[in-house]
Each structure stands twice: as C-alpha cells, then as structure tokens.
GROMACS .gro file of C-alpha atoms in nm:
model
  449
    1MET     CA    1   0.000   0.000   0.000
    2SER     CA    2   0.156   0.327  -0.111
    3VAL     CA    3   0.091   0.663   0.058
    4GLU     CA    4   0.185   1.012  -0.058
    5THR     CA    5   0.061   1.365   0.006
    6VAL     CA    6  -0.049   1.527  -0.318
    7PRO     CA    7  -0.289   1.796  -0.446
    8VAL     CA    8  -0.614   1.637  -0.560
    9THR     CA    9  -0.874   1.790  -0.789
   10GLY     CA   10  -1.179   1.686  -0.987
   11TRP     CA   11  -1.202   1.657  -1.365
   12GLY     CA   12  -1.287   2.026  -1.383
   13ARG     CA   13  -0.942   2.106  -1.238
   14THR     CA   14  -1.076   2.368  -0.998
   15ALA     CA   15  -1.004   2.415  -0.624
   16PRO     CA   16  -0.733   2.150  -0.565
   17THR     CA   17  -0.681   2.042  -0.204
   18ALA     CA   18  -0.395   1.842  -0.053
   19ALA     CA   19  -0.464   1.495   0.087
   20ARG     CA   20  -0.285   1.173   0.172
   21LEU     CA   21  -0.343   0.958  -0.135
   22ILE     CA   22  -0.354   0.593  -0.031
   23ARG     CA   23  -0.346   0.312  -0.288
   24PRO     CA   24  -0.464  -0.015  -0.130
   25ARG     CA   25  -0.392  -0.331  -0.328
   26THR     CA   26  -0.603  -0.573  -0.123
   27TYR     CA   27  -0.929  -0.560   0.071
   28GLU     CA   28  -0.726  -0.592   0.391
   29GLU     CA   29  -0.519  -0.287   0.301
   30ALA     CA   30  -0.839  -0.096   0.222
   31ALA     CA   31  -0.977  -0.185   0.566
   32ALA     CA   32  -0.652  -0.078   0.730
   33ALA     CA   33  -0.661   0.253   0.540
   34VAL     CA   34  -1.014   0.320   0.665
   35ARG     CA   35  -0.912   0.248   1.024
   36GLU     CA   36  -0.616   0.484   0.994
   37CYS     CA   37  -0.783   0.774   0.813
   38GLY     CA   38  -0.730   1.013   1.103
   39ALA     CA   39  -0.933   1.308   1.227
   40ARG     CA   40  -1.009   1.441   0.876
   41GLY     CA   41  -1.149   1.109   0.759
   42GLY     CA   42  -1.123   0.961   0.412
   43ILE     CA   43  -1.311   0.914   0.086
   44ALA     CA   44  -1.280   0.658  -0.193
   45ARG     CA   45  -1.173   0.769  -0.540
   46GLY     CA   46  -1.175   0.595  -0.875
   47LEU     CA   47  -1.049   0.742  -1.202
   48GLY     CA   48  -1.116   1.102  -1.102
   49ARG     CA   49  -1.398   1.180  -1.345
   50ALA     CA   50  -1.622   1.352  -1.088
   51TYR     CA   51  -1.608   1.711  -1.208
   52GLY     CA   52  -1.611   1.883  -0.870
   53ASP     CA   53  -1.493   1.806  -0.518
   54ALA     CA   54  -1.673   1.476  -0.450
   55ALA     CA   55  -1.349   1.273  -0.442
   56GLN     CA   56  -1.133   1.532  -0.263
   57ASN     CA   57  -1.064   1.552   0.111
   58ALA     CA   58  -0.856   1.849   0.225
   59GLY     CA   59  -0.610   1.748   0.498
   60GLY     CA   60  -0.746   1.394   0.514
   61ALA     CA   61  -0.714   1.070   0.321
   62VAL     CA   62  -0.823   0.979  -0.031
   63LEU     CA   63  -0.833   0.607  -0.112
   64ASP     CA   64  -0.738   0.540  -0.474
   65MET     CA   65  -0.926   0.216  -0.544
   66THR     CA   66  -0.805   0.156  -0.898
   67ALA     CA   67  -0.558  -0.118  -0.798
   68LEU     CA   68  -0.854  -0.333  -0.691
   69ASP     CA   69  -0.955  -0.413  -1.046
   70ARG     CA   70  -1.022  -0.784  -1.078
   71ILE     CA   71  -1.309  -0.935  -1.272
   72HIS     CA   72  -1.401  -1.232  -1.054
   73ALA     CA   73  -1.677  -1.408  -1.249
   74ILE     CA   74  -1.878  -1.369  -1.567
   75ASP     CA   75  -2.206  -1.554  -1.618
   76ALA     CA   76  -2.210  -1.554  -1.997
   77ASP     CA   77  -2.544  -1.735  -2.002
   78GLY     CA   78  -2.728  -1.530  -1.742
   79GLY     CA   79  -2.563  -1.197  -1.826
   80THR     CA   80  -2.404  -1.086  -1.498
   81VAL     CA   81  -2.053  -0.992  -1.390
   82LEU     CA   82  -1.895  -0.991  -1.045
   83CYS     CA   83  -1.602  -0.752  -1.028
   84ASP     CA   84  -1.401  -0.527  -0.801
   85ALA     CA   85  -1.520  -0.170  -0.763
   86GLY     CA   86  -1.195  -0.043  -0.919
   87VAL     CA   87  -1.269  -0.204  -1.256
   88SER     CA   88  -1.338   0.058  -1.524
   89LEU     CA   89  -1.628   0.047  -1.768
   90HIS     CA   90  -1.363   0.052  -2.040
   91ARG     CA   91  -1.219  -0.275  -1.909
   92LEU     CA   92  -1.563  -0.431  -1.883
   93MET     CA   93  -1.631  -0.343  -2.245
   94GLU     CA   94  -1.303  -0.497  -2.355
   95VAL     CA   95  -1.385  -0.823  -2.177
   96LEU     CA   96  -1.762  -0.844  -2.219
   97LEU     CA   97  -1.824  -0.729  -2.575
   98PRO     CA   98  -1.654  -1.032  -2.736
   99LEU     CA   99  -1.897  -1.244  -2.527
  100GLY     CA  100  -2.200  -1.055  -2.658
  101TRP     CA  101  -2.264  -0.837  -2.352
  102PHE     CA  102  -2.250  -0.462  -2.289
  103VAL     CA  103  -2.259  -0.249  -1.974
  104PRO     CA  104  -2.620  -0.154  -1.893
  105VAL     CA  105  -2.549   0.219  -1.854
  106THR     CA  106  -2.252   0.430  -1.961
  107PRO     CA  107  -2.201   0.804  -1.922
  108GLY     CA  108  -2.009   1.021  -2.167
  109THR     CA  109  -1.681   0.858  -2.062
  110ARG     CA  110  -1.597   0.491  -2.021
  111TYR     CA  111  -1.312   0.579  -1.786
  112VAL     CA  112  -1.517   0.555  -1.468
  113THR     CA  113  -1.498   0.273  -1.218
  114VAL     CA  114  -1.785   0.048  -1.116
  115GLY     CA  115  -1.760   0.186  -0.762
  116GLY     CA  116  -1.782   0.540  -0.894
  117ALA     CA  117  -2.074   0.443  -1.117
  118ILE     CA  118  -2.267   0.325  -0.810
  119GLY     CA  119  -2.157   0.609  -0.582
  120ALA     CA  120  -2.270   0.870  -0.834
  121ASP     CA  121  -2.553   0.651  -0.969
  122ILE     CA  122  -2.447   0.750  -1.316
  123HIS     CA  123  -2.688   0.785  -1.606
  124GLY     CA  124  -2.644   0.778  -1.981
  125LYS     CA  125  -2.826   0.833  -2.307
  126ASN     CA  126  -3.065   0.551  -2.221
  127HIS     CA  127  -3.213   0.670  -1.893
  128HIS     CA  128  -3.559   0.707  -2.046
  129VAL     CA  129  -3.546   0.331  -2.112
  130SER     CA  130  -3.300   0.176  -1.867
  131GLY     CA  131  -3.274   0.411  -1.570
  132SER     CA  132  -2.946   0.477  -1.392
  133PHE     CA  133  -2.659   0.240  -1.317
  134ALA     CA  134  -2.774   0.124  -0.973
  135ARG     CA  135  -3.094  -0.018  -1.123
  136HIS     CA  136  -2.877  -0.290  -1.276
  137VAL     CA  137  -2.669  -0.364  -0.967
  138LEU     CA  138  -2.786  -0.680  -0.790
  139SER     CA  139  -2.564  -0.643  -0.483
  140PHE     CA  140  -2.233  -0.502  -0.365
  141GLU     CA  141  -1.987  -0.545  -0.083
  142LEU     CA  142  -1.941  -0.233   0.130
  143LEU     CA  143  -1.656  -0.164   0.371
  144THR     CA  144  -1.815   0.045   0.646
  145ALA     CA  145  -1.668   0.280   0.904
  146ASP     CA  146  -1.640   0.011   1.171
  147GLY     CA  147  -1.412  -0.195   0.945
  148THR     CA  148  -1.670  -0.463   0.861
  149ILE     CA  149  -1.761  -0.572   0.511
  150ARG     CA  150  -2.133  -0.594   0.447
  151THR     CA  151  -2.310  -0.758   0.154
  152VAL     CA  152  -2.576  -0.509   0.049
  153GLY     CA  153  -2.871  -0.616  -0.163
  154ARG     CA  154  -3.128  -0.422  -0.360
  155GLY     CA  155  -3.428  -0.284  -0.176
  156THR     CA  156  -3.247  -0.214   0.149
  157PRO     CA  157  -3.195   0.130   0.304
  158LEU     CA  158  -2.817   0.092   0.285
  159PHE     CA  159  -2.836   0.013  -0.087
  160ASP     CA  160  -3.055   0.318  -0.151
  161ALA     CA  161  -2.830   0.544   0.057
  162THR     CA  162  -2.515   0.423  -0.121
  163ALA     CA  163  -2.656   0.452  -0.475
  164GLY     CA  164  -2.587   0.818  -0.544
  165GLY     CA  165  -2.445   0.865  -0.193
  166MET     CA  166  -2.110   0.993  -0.324
  167GLY     CA  167  -1.901   0.745  -0.125
  168LEU     CA  168  -2.023   0.869   0.212
  169THR     CA  169  -2.167   0.539   0.339
  170GLY     CA  170  -1.847   0.340   0.289
  171VAL     CA  171  -1.605   0.196   0.036
  172ILE     CA  172  -1.755  -0.030  -0.229
  173LEU     CA  173  -1.528  -0.331  -0.278
  174THR     CA  174  -1.714  -0.553  -0.526
  175ALA     CA  175  -2.038  -0.544  -0.721
  176THR     CA  176  -2.257  -0.784  -0.917
  177VAL     CA  177  -2.403  -0.612  -1.224
  178ARG     CA  178  -2.667  -0.725  -1.471
  179LEU     CA  179  -2.559  -0.679  -1.836
  180LEU     CA  180  -2.721  -0.597  -2.170
  181PRO     CA  181  -2.708  -0.853  -2.455
  182VAL     CA  182  -2.583  -0.723  -2.792
  183GLN     CA  183  -2.514  -0.884  -3.128
  184THR     CA  184  -2.248  -0.642  -3.249
  185SER     CA  185  -2.015  -0.369  -3.129
  186LEU     CA  186  -2.165  -0.115  -3.370
  187MET     CA  187  -2.447   0.132  -3.323
  188ALA     CA  188  -2.724   0.210  -3.573
  189VAL     CA  189  -2.760   0.587  -3.544
  190ASP     CA  190  -3.015   0.841  -3.665
  191THR     CA  191  -2.916   1.210  -3.671
  192GLU     CA  192  -3.130   1.518  -3.735
  193ARG     CA  193  -3.123   1.890  -3.675
  194ALA     CA  194  -3.377   2.077  -3.462
  195ALA     CA  195  -3.439   2.443  -3.544
  196ASP     CA  196  -3.494   2.561  -3.185
  197LEU     CA  197  -3.564   2.437  -2.834
  198ASP     CA  198  -3.938   2.383  -2.885
  199ASP     CA  199  -3.870   2.187  -3.203
  200LEU     CA  200  -3.615   1.976  -3.015
  201MET     CA  201  -3.845   1.900  -2.722
  202ALA     CA  202  -4.130   1.811  -2.957
  203ARG     CA  203  -3.912   1.564  -3.147
  204LEU     CA  204  -3.785   1.404  -2.827
  205THR     CA  205  -4.133   1.376  -2.675
  206ALA     CA  206  -4.289   1.228  -2.988
  207THR     CA  207  -4.026   0.971  -3.082
  208ASP     CA  208  -3.790   0.895  -2.792
  209HIS     CA  209  -3.975   0.572  -2.715
  210ARG     CA  210  -3.847   0.428  -3.043
  211TYR     CA  211  -3.482   0.447  -2.937
  212ARG     CA  212  -3.276   0.296  -2.658
  213TYR     CA  213  -3.029   0.587  -2.666
  214SER     CA  214  -3.105   0.953  -2.724
  215VAL     CA  215  -2.912   1.278  -2.674
  216ALA     CA  216  -2.908   1.627  -2.821
  217TRP     CA  217  -2.612   1.861  -2.854
  218ILE     CA  218  -2.755   2.209  -2.801
  219ASP     CA  219  -2.615   2.544  -2.913
  220LEU     CA  220  -2.638   2.767  -2.607
  221LEU     CA  221  -2.492   3.067  -2.788
  222ALA     CA  222  -2.770   3.078  -3.049
  223ARG     CA  223  -3.021   3.356  -2.991
  224GLY     CA  224  -3.349   3.485  -3.124
  225ALA     CA  225  -3.551   3.241  -3.331
  226ALA     CA  226  -3.261   2.993  -3.320
  227THR     CA  227  -3.243   2.977  -2.938
  228GLY     CA  228  -3.185   2.617  -2.837
  229ARG     CA  229  -3.117   2.486  -3.185
  230ALA     CA  230  -2.969   2.139  -3.163
  231VAL     CA  231  -2.836   1.826  -3.327
  232LEU     CA  232  -3.031   1.523  -3.211
  233THR     CA  233  -2.858   1.184  -3.217
  234ARG     CA  234  -3.039   0.859  -3.136
  235GLY     CA  235  -2.975   0.493  -3.188
  236ASP     CA  236  -2.949   0.137  -3.066
  237HIS     CA  237  -2.707  -0.153  -3.084
  238ALA     CA  238  -2.694  -0.268  -3.445
  239PRO     CA  239  -2.820  -0.621  -3.512
  240LEU     CA  240  -2.595  -0.860  -3.701
  241ASP     CA  241  -2.795  -0.838  -4.023
  242ALA     CA  242  -2.742  -0.459  -4.034
  243LEU     CA  243  -2.365  -0.502  -4.079
  244PRO     CA  244  -2.204  -0.510  -4.422
  245ALA     CA  245  -2.068  -0.850  -4.519
  246ARG     CA  246  -1.706  -0.751  -4.455
  247ALA     CA  247  -1.784  -0.665  -4.092
  248ARG     CA  248  -1.972  -0.984  -4.005
  249SER     CA  249  -1.656  -1.189  -3.956
  250ALA     CA  250  -1.578  -0.999  -3.635
  251PRO     CA  251  -1.905  -0.834  -3.533
  252LEU     CA  252  -1.810  -0.787  -3.167
  253ALA     CA  253  -1.462  -0.639  -3.214
  254PHE     CA  254  -1.406  -0.342  -2.982
  255ARG     CA  255  -1.166  -0.081  -3.119
  256THR     CA  256  -1.097   0.250  -2.952
  257PRO     CA  257  -0.947   0.538  -3.150
  258ARG     CA  258  -0.683   0.745  -2.976
  259PHE     CA  259  -0.558   1.089  -3.067
  260PRO     CA  260  -0.272   1.298  -2.925
  261ALA     CA  261  -0.326   1.423  -2.572
  262ALA     CA  262  -0.428   1.782  -2.514
  263PRO     CA  263  -0.121   1.994  -2.432
  264ALA     CA  264  -0.041   2.040  -2.065
  265PHE     CA  265  -0.056   2.418  -2.100
  266LEU     CA  266  -0.297   2.610  -2.321
  267PRO     CA  267  -0.341   2.986  -2.335
  268GLU     CA  268  -0.615   3.135  -2.120
  269GLY     CA  269  -0.910   3.265  -2.316
  270LEU     CA  270  -0.880   3.006  -2.592
  271LEU     CA  271  -1.247   2.919  -2.543
  272SER     CA  272  -1.397   3.264  -2.586
  273ARG     CA  273  -1.747   3.354  -2.700
  274THR     CA  274  -1.604   3.415  -3.048
  275THR     CA  275  -1.421   3.084  -3.085
  276VAL     CA  276  -1.698   2.878  -2.926
  277GLY     CA  277  -1.959   3.060  -3.132
  278LEU     CA  278  -1.769   2.973  -3.448
  279PHE     CA  279  -1.735   2.609  -3.340
  280ASN     CA  280  -2.106   2.585  -3.259
  281GLU     CA  281  -2.203   2.734  -3.593
  282LEU     CA  282  -1.981   2.491  -3.783
  283TRP     CA  283  -2.095   2.194  -3.575
  284TYR     CA  284  -2.462   2.270  -3.635
  285ARG     CA  285  -2.418   2.337  -4.007
  286LYS     CA  286  -2.215   2.024  -4.074
  287ALA     CA  287  -2.474   1.797  -3.913
  288PRO     CA  288  -2.716   1.632  -4.156
  289ARG     CA  289  -3.072   1.761  -4.165
  290ALA     CA  290  -3.181   1.399  -4.141
  291ARG     CA  291  -2.978   1.079  -4.168
  292THR     CA  292  -3.084   0.731  -4.065
  293GLY     CA  293  -2.913   0.401  -4.003
  294GLU     CA  294  -2.552   0.521  -3.993
  295LEU     CA  295  -2.322   0.261  -3.838
  296GLN     CA  296  -2.093   0.402  -3.571
  297ARG     CA  297  -1.848   0.238  -3.336
  298ILE     CA  298  -1.931   0.240  -2.966
  299PRO     CA  299  -1.657   0.495  -2.875
  300THR     CA  300  -1.777   0.731  -3.149
  301PHE     CA  301  -2.138   0.721  -3.033
  302PHE     CA  302  -2.090   0.714  -2.656
  303HIS     CA  303  -1.745   0.851  -2.575
  304PRO     CA  304  -1.606   1.082  -2.846
  305LEU     CA  305  -1.394   1.283  -2.603
  306ASP     CA  306  -1.224   0.975  -2.459
  307GLY     CA  307  -1.014   0.958  -2.774
  308VAL     CA  308  -0.831   1.275  -2.662
  309PRO     CA  309  -0.640   1.204  -2.338
  310HIS     CA  310  -0.663   1.487  -2.085
  311TRP     CA  311  -0.918   1.677  -2.292
  312ASN     CA  312  -1.006   1.874  -1.978
  313ARG     CA  313  -0.685   2.072  -2.030
  314ILE     CA  314  -0.840   2.266  -2.319
  315TYR     CA  315  -0.996   2.504  -2.065
  316GLY     CA  316  -0.653   2.619  -1.948
  317ARG     CA  317  -0.512   2.636  -1.599
  318GLY     CA  318  -0.829   2.789  -1.459
  319GLY     CA  319  -1.025   2.474  -1.532
  320PHE     CA  320  -1.396   2.456  -1.597
  321VAL     CA  321  -1.729   2.404  -1.429
  322GLN     CA  322  -1.981   2.153  -1.551
  323TYR     CA  323  -2.333   2.247  -1.452
  324GLN     CA  324  -2.609   1.988  -1.483
  325PHE     CA  325  -2.966   2.018  -1.364
  326VAL     CA  326  -3.299   1.845  -1.416
  327VAL     CA  327  -3.653   1.982  -1.409
  328GLY     CA  328  -3.961   1.765  -1.423
  329HIS     CA  329  -4.214   1.709  -1.697
  330GLY     CA  330  -4.465   1.991  -1.690
  331ARG     CA  331  -4.189   2.241  -1.606
  332GLU     CA  332  -4.082   2.303  -1.964
  333ASP     CA  333  -4.128   2.677  -1.916
  334ALA     CA  334  -3.853   2.667  -1.653
  335LEU     CA  335  -3.623   2.490  -1.897
  336ARG     CA  336  -3.702   2.745  -2.168
  337SER     CA  337  -3.633   3.036  -1.936
  338ILE     CA  338  -3.300   2.890  -1.823
  339VAL     CA  339  -3.187   2.821  -2.181
  340ARG     CA  340  -3.283   3.176  -2.279
  341ARG     CA  341  -3.095   3.313  -1.979
  342ILE     CA  342  -2.780   3.116  -2.065
  343SER     CA  343  -2.807   3.235  -2.425
  344GLU     CA  344  -2.845   3.598  -2.313
  345ARG     CA  345  -2.548   3.561  -2.079
  346ARG     CA  346  -2.340   3.439  -2.376
  347CYS     CA  347  -2.179   3.152  -2.185
  348PRO     CA  348  -1.909   3.004  -2.412
  349SER     CA  349  -2.015   2.639  -2.388
  350PHE     CA  350  -1.947   2.398  -2.672
  351LEU     CA  351  -2.016   2.086  -2.463
  352ALA     CA  352  -2.387   2.119  -2.387
  353VAL     CA  353  -2.634   1.831  -2.402
  354LEU     CA  354  -3.006   1.789  -2.338
  355LYS     CA  355  -3.169   1.456  -2.256
  356ARG     CA  356  -3.496   1.320  -2.123
  357PHE     CA  357  -3.501   1.119  -1.802
  358GLY     CA  358  -3.739   0.833  -1.736
  359GLU     CA  359  -3.859   0.697  -1.404
  360ALA     CA  360  -3.647   0.775  -1.101
  361ASP     CA  361  -3.447   0.508  -0.922
  362PRO     CA  362  -3.466   0.459  -0.544
  363GLY     CA  363  -3.131   0.611  -0.448
  364TRP     CA  364  -3.195   0.878  -0.185
  365LEU     CA  365  -2.943   1.117  -0.343
  366SER     CA  366  -2.970   0.980  -0.696
  367PHE     CA  367  -2.993   1.266  -0.943
  368PRO     CA  368  -3.237   1.160  -1.219
  369VAL     CA  369  -3.609   1.229  -1.192
  370PRO     CA  370  -3.858   1.214  -1.482
  371GLY     CA  371  -3.805   1.523  -1.691
  372TRP     CA  372  -3.544   1.722  -1.881
  373THR     CA  373  -3.176   1.744  -1.798
  374LEU     CA  374  -2.930   1.995  -1.939
  375ALA     CA  375  -2.553   1.977  -1.887
  376LEU     CA  376  -2.305   2.243  -1.996
  377ASP     CA  377  -1.934   2.316  -1.952
  378VAL     CA  378  -1.810   2.671  -1.901
  379PRO     CA  379  -1.462   2.808  -1.823
  380ALA     CA  380  -1.428   2.858  -1.448
  381ASN     CA  381  -1.268   3.201  -1.492
  382LEU     CA  382  -1.569   3.346  -1.677
  383PRO     CA  383  -1.641   3.682  -1.507
  384GLY     CA  384  -1.945   3.668  -1.280
  385LEU     CA  385  -1.990   3.294  -1.324
  386GLY     CA  386  -2.054   3.219  -0.956
  387GLY     CA  387  -2.340   3.465  -0.922
  388PHE     CA  388  -2.489   3.357  -1.252
  389LEU     CA  389  -2.494   2.988  -1.155
  390ASP     CA  390  -2.641   3.081  -0.817
  391GLU     CA  391  -2.924   3.246  -1.011
  392LEU     CA  392  -2.976   2.929  -1.214
  393ASP     CA  393  -2.977   2.722  -0.894
  394GLU     CA  394  -3.263   2.935  -0.764
  395ARG     CA  395  -3.461   2.885  -1.083
  396VAL     CA  396  -3.400   2.510  -1.077
  397ALA     CA  397  -3.503   2.480  -0.711
  398ALA     CA  398  -3.814   2.693  -0.767
  399ALA     CA  399  -3.915   2.455  -1.047
  400GLY     CA  400  -3.876   2.152  -0.817
  401GLY     CA  401  -3.554   2.045  -0.990
  402ARG     CA  402  -3.206   1.958  -0.870
  403VAL     CA  403  -2.840   1.976  -0.965
  404TYR     CA  404  -2.613   1.673  -1.005
  405LEU     CA  405  -2.381   1.628  -0.707
  406ALA     CA  406  -2.123   1.429  -0.906
  407LYS     CA  407  -2.064   1.737  -1.120
  408ASP     CA  408  -2.117   2.007  -0.860
  409SER     CA  409  -1.840   2.222  -0.717
  410ARG     CA  410  -2.024   2.529  -0.586
  411LEU     CA  411  -2.390   2.470  -0.486
  412ARG     CA  412  -2.506   2.656  -0.173
  413PRO     CA  413  -2.603   2.409   0.103
  414GLU     CA  414  -2.933   2.580   0.187
  415LEU     CA  415  -3.079   2.468  -0.148
  416LEU     CA  416  -2.993   2.102  -0.103
  417ALA     CA  417  -3.296   1.995   0.102
  418ALA     CA  418  -3.535   2.146  -0.152
  419MET     CA  419  -3.363   1.957  -0.431
  420TYR     CA  420  -3.326   1.621  -0.253
  421PRO     CA  421  -3.633   1.536  -0.038
  422ARG     CA  422  -3.467   1.225   0.112
  423LEU     CA  423  -3.172   1.425   0.243
  424ASP     CA  424  -3.277   1.390   0.609
  425ASP     CA  425  -3.307   1.012   0.569
  426PHE     CA  426  -2.958   1.003   0.421
  427ARG     CA  427  -2.812   1.211   0.701
  428ALA     CA  428  -2.982   0.997   0.966
  429LEU     CA  429  -2.857   0.668   0.821
  430ARG     CA  430  -2.509   0.809   0.778
  431ALA     CA  431  -2.501   0.931   1.138
  432GLU     CA  432  -2.602   0.586   1.260
  433LEU     CA  433  -2.363   0.400   1.032
  434ASP     CA  434  -2.066   0.635   1.068
  435PRO     CA  435  -2.104   0.837   1.391
  436ARG     CA  436  -1.740   0.951   1.387
  437GLY     CA  437  -1.761   1.083   1.031
  438VAL     CA  438  -1.490   0.854   0.896
  439PHE     CA  439  -1.611   0.899   0.539
  440THR     CA  440  -1.575   1.265   0.455
  441SER     CA  441  -1.507   1.471   0.144
  442ASP     CA  442  -1.477   1.832   0.045
  443LEU     CA  443  -1.825   1.797  -0.106
  444SER     CA  444  -1.975   1.659   0.216
  445ARG     CA  445  -1.824   1.940   0.424
  446ARG     CA  446  -1.936   2.208   0.180
  447LEU     CA  447  -2.293   2.080   0.167
  448THR     CA  448  -2.311   1.947   0.525
  449LEU     CA  449  -2.402   1.602   0.401
   0.00000   0.00000   0.00000
C-alpha cells in the first residue's frame, strides 16, 4: 500500500486540495486505510472523473481504489458480472463485448470505475429506457466505518443510501451487475437537426420511445428564433444483419481510437465567445438535416472525447465548471427560461447536451427524476460565473428540480434539502452507520451532508 501527500482535484481542475493519497492493493489494506484515516477522515476515489470536489478531502485521506480491479466471475449465459469496484467500464467493455454483452449504462466517458458508477448513480443516453446504473446492480460489498464488510442487496436502506451517496456510506469493494445482450459492437444511429428548443423537445417527446439511446447537442450561444437549436442523435445496438458482409466476420470487435493528448498548458481565453460561437455554428451546419441508419463504433457514439487524453486541459489552468440540472415534466417553461438566460449571458459552452429522463431510481441522493436534464461546460474564470450559476440554482429549485452532485463544485447548502427530499433520511442513516464521520469529502463538508 503506497501513501503520498499530493494535491487532488476533480475533472474540472478547480479548487485543488492536498490529501494523503492511499493506494490499497487488497481488501485488507483498504480496511486498514479506513481504520487509519485520522481526524479528517477519508473518501474513496476511482479514475477522477467527478467534475467537482466529491473525491477530494482536504487534509485527510483519499483512497485510490483503482488497484482493486479484478473481474471475478462472468455468467455468460445469465448476463451478470462480479467484479471489483476499481474495474473501469472501459475494461468491462473490452472483456464483455466479445462475449455478446454490454454495460447496462454508460455516461459520456468509459473511464469511470464500477464503484464510482454506483456512488454517483451515473446515467447515460438511455435513462428514459434503462434508468441509472444502480438499477442494474444486484448487490455489492461495502466496507463500512467500523471496518466490517457488508453484503448489500437491492431494496435495502443501505443500498438506496449508497446509490448516489457519493461514497459517504463506505467503500464499495465488489459489485454484481446485470448486463445488456448485444449482437455487435456497432451502433445504428439516426441524426437530425432541430431548429430551436421547442422543435427539439417536440421531437424528443414524440419519438424517444423508439430508441434505446437519445441525446441532443444544443447550441447555447444561439439567440433569437434559433435559441436552443440542436443536433439530435439517437440509436441502438446494431443487429448482425445490419452489418455489411465484410464486418460480419468480427461483429463484436471493440476498437478504440486514440488521438494525441491535449497539451499540458494552453493559453487562457482560448475558449472565448467568439471561438466557441464559431465552433457551434460549424458543428450545427455540418450535421445532416436527417440521416438514418448510420453505423458508428461504440466509442464514437458514446465517448467521443475519450479519444483525446486529458481533454479537460483545453480550458486552461483555470479549469472549468460543468453544470447539470434536471426539471420535471410539466416544467418546460422553466427549462425554456434557463436556456434563454444562458443564451443571453453568452456563456461560451461547446459541450452542452439535453436529454430526457425516465422513471427515477430509489437512491436517496440519486440525481435523475422524470423530466429534462441539461448539462453544460463553461470556463471557471468566466467573469461573474458564480453569481450567474447561483441564479440558475434558484430557478432550478423553484421549479422543483435539482443539480447533479457528481458534477457540482459550488452549490449553496441551503438549497440542497429542496432539491433532494430524502436528504434527512440520508443524514440519519449516515449518522447511525458512521457516527465519527470517517467517510468525509470536500463535497460533504461544503454541503453538510
């Protein structure tokens, strides 16, 4: 088990804090690390893709779980996998796709661990059909603050507190996950342009039920009649008979393109309103008005940015903030007003996506609820950004919505209870399970979780 004191930050590269980074290689070492966390406690960390401060712990311990990365058992007939929490979704795809299975839910990056996927209860382009990741978890082993390892099954309070609980109930060691059967490693994709936000929402509402996966890139710099214009991309796993003859000899081959890494240092201001506006215009114009049945590889459809290592560097040393919120069905006017406000504010965001969520999952702090979710990236050094996002928080809360804790780095704690009605239940269970506050993070201190 290695230990070193290092600055730790989220994927947004804002507000780094120093912590003792501990890398356990066995369950026993993980248990020892929990016992020896010290007065500032500890928090588990995977591949560091939480955008904010969820996997940071100033002055305390951070447990890097990526060395615990074994795949213990695959039921190729029943479609389940038992693996360590440090296994990445990328690794699962490499192993499972040749067997005809795919992960049930993947976010916009495959470089997240199974433990992180449960702790953040991640969602993907298929939430309207498949829900979030924890819906497909049958059970997990949880190392709790008293040093015991508990097997936690679905339908229990501890399961529901841990799914979306941001690592604050304990350290997930292993998980059993139900998988999705596929015939090929290609996607059959339909792409179309939407002229404005109302056009986009109408298309999603009318036809989303036909697709397993659905997402829209939205131009948040467009104004006037074009406000909310978007490129809508939807699809499903391609069946074998959809492949050209030359591809049928290896239908489940999983290839991942890789491009040069983003430079370590980029000039500040590279992503200005002018440059992002130009990018958005070109991106919208190059998209087809309507195209059906295009075959795309899994990385192209799900994880285009993964091909550029350290793509988060493009925002410069100041880093960036990803802001994601959801408002329920029937609150479309709130979504419209927020999109208009972002457009008026001229936020230089080229990574902005809109999706529809389906039924909520039982996690007490799980983010998705039925409705509309918008995520956008903005440079952290944008003048007045903090006050502007505070304003959006108020609008989201007033509409009965919430922000995503796995991406948050600046929410005010007084809004949390309005956004997450089961917050008191979570706090009560955590106080009973971990009365000394062993599991602690910068996020939990900031939001008094």
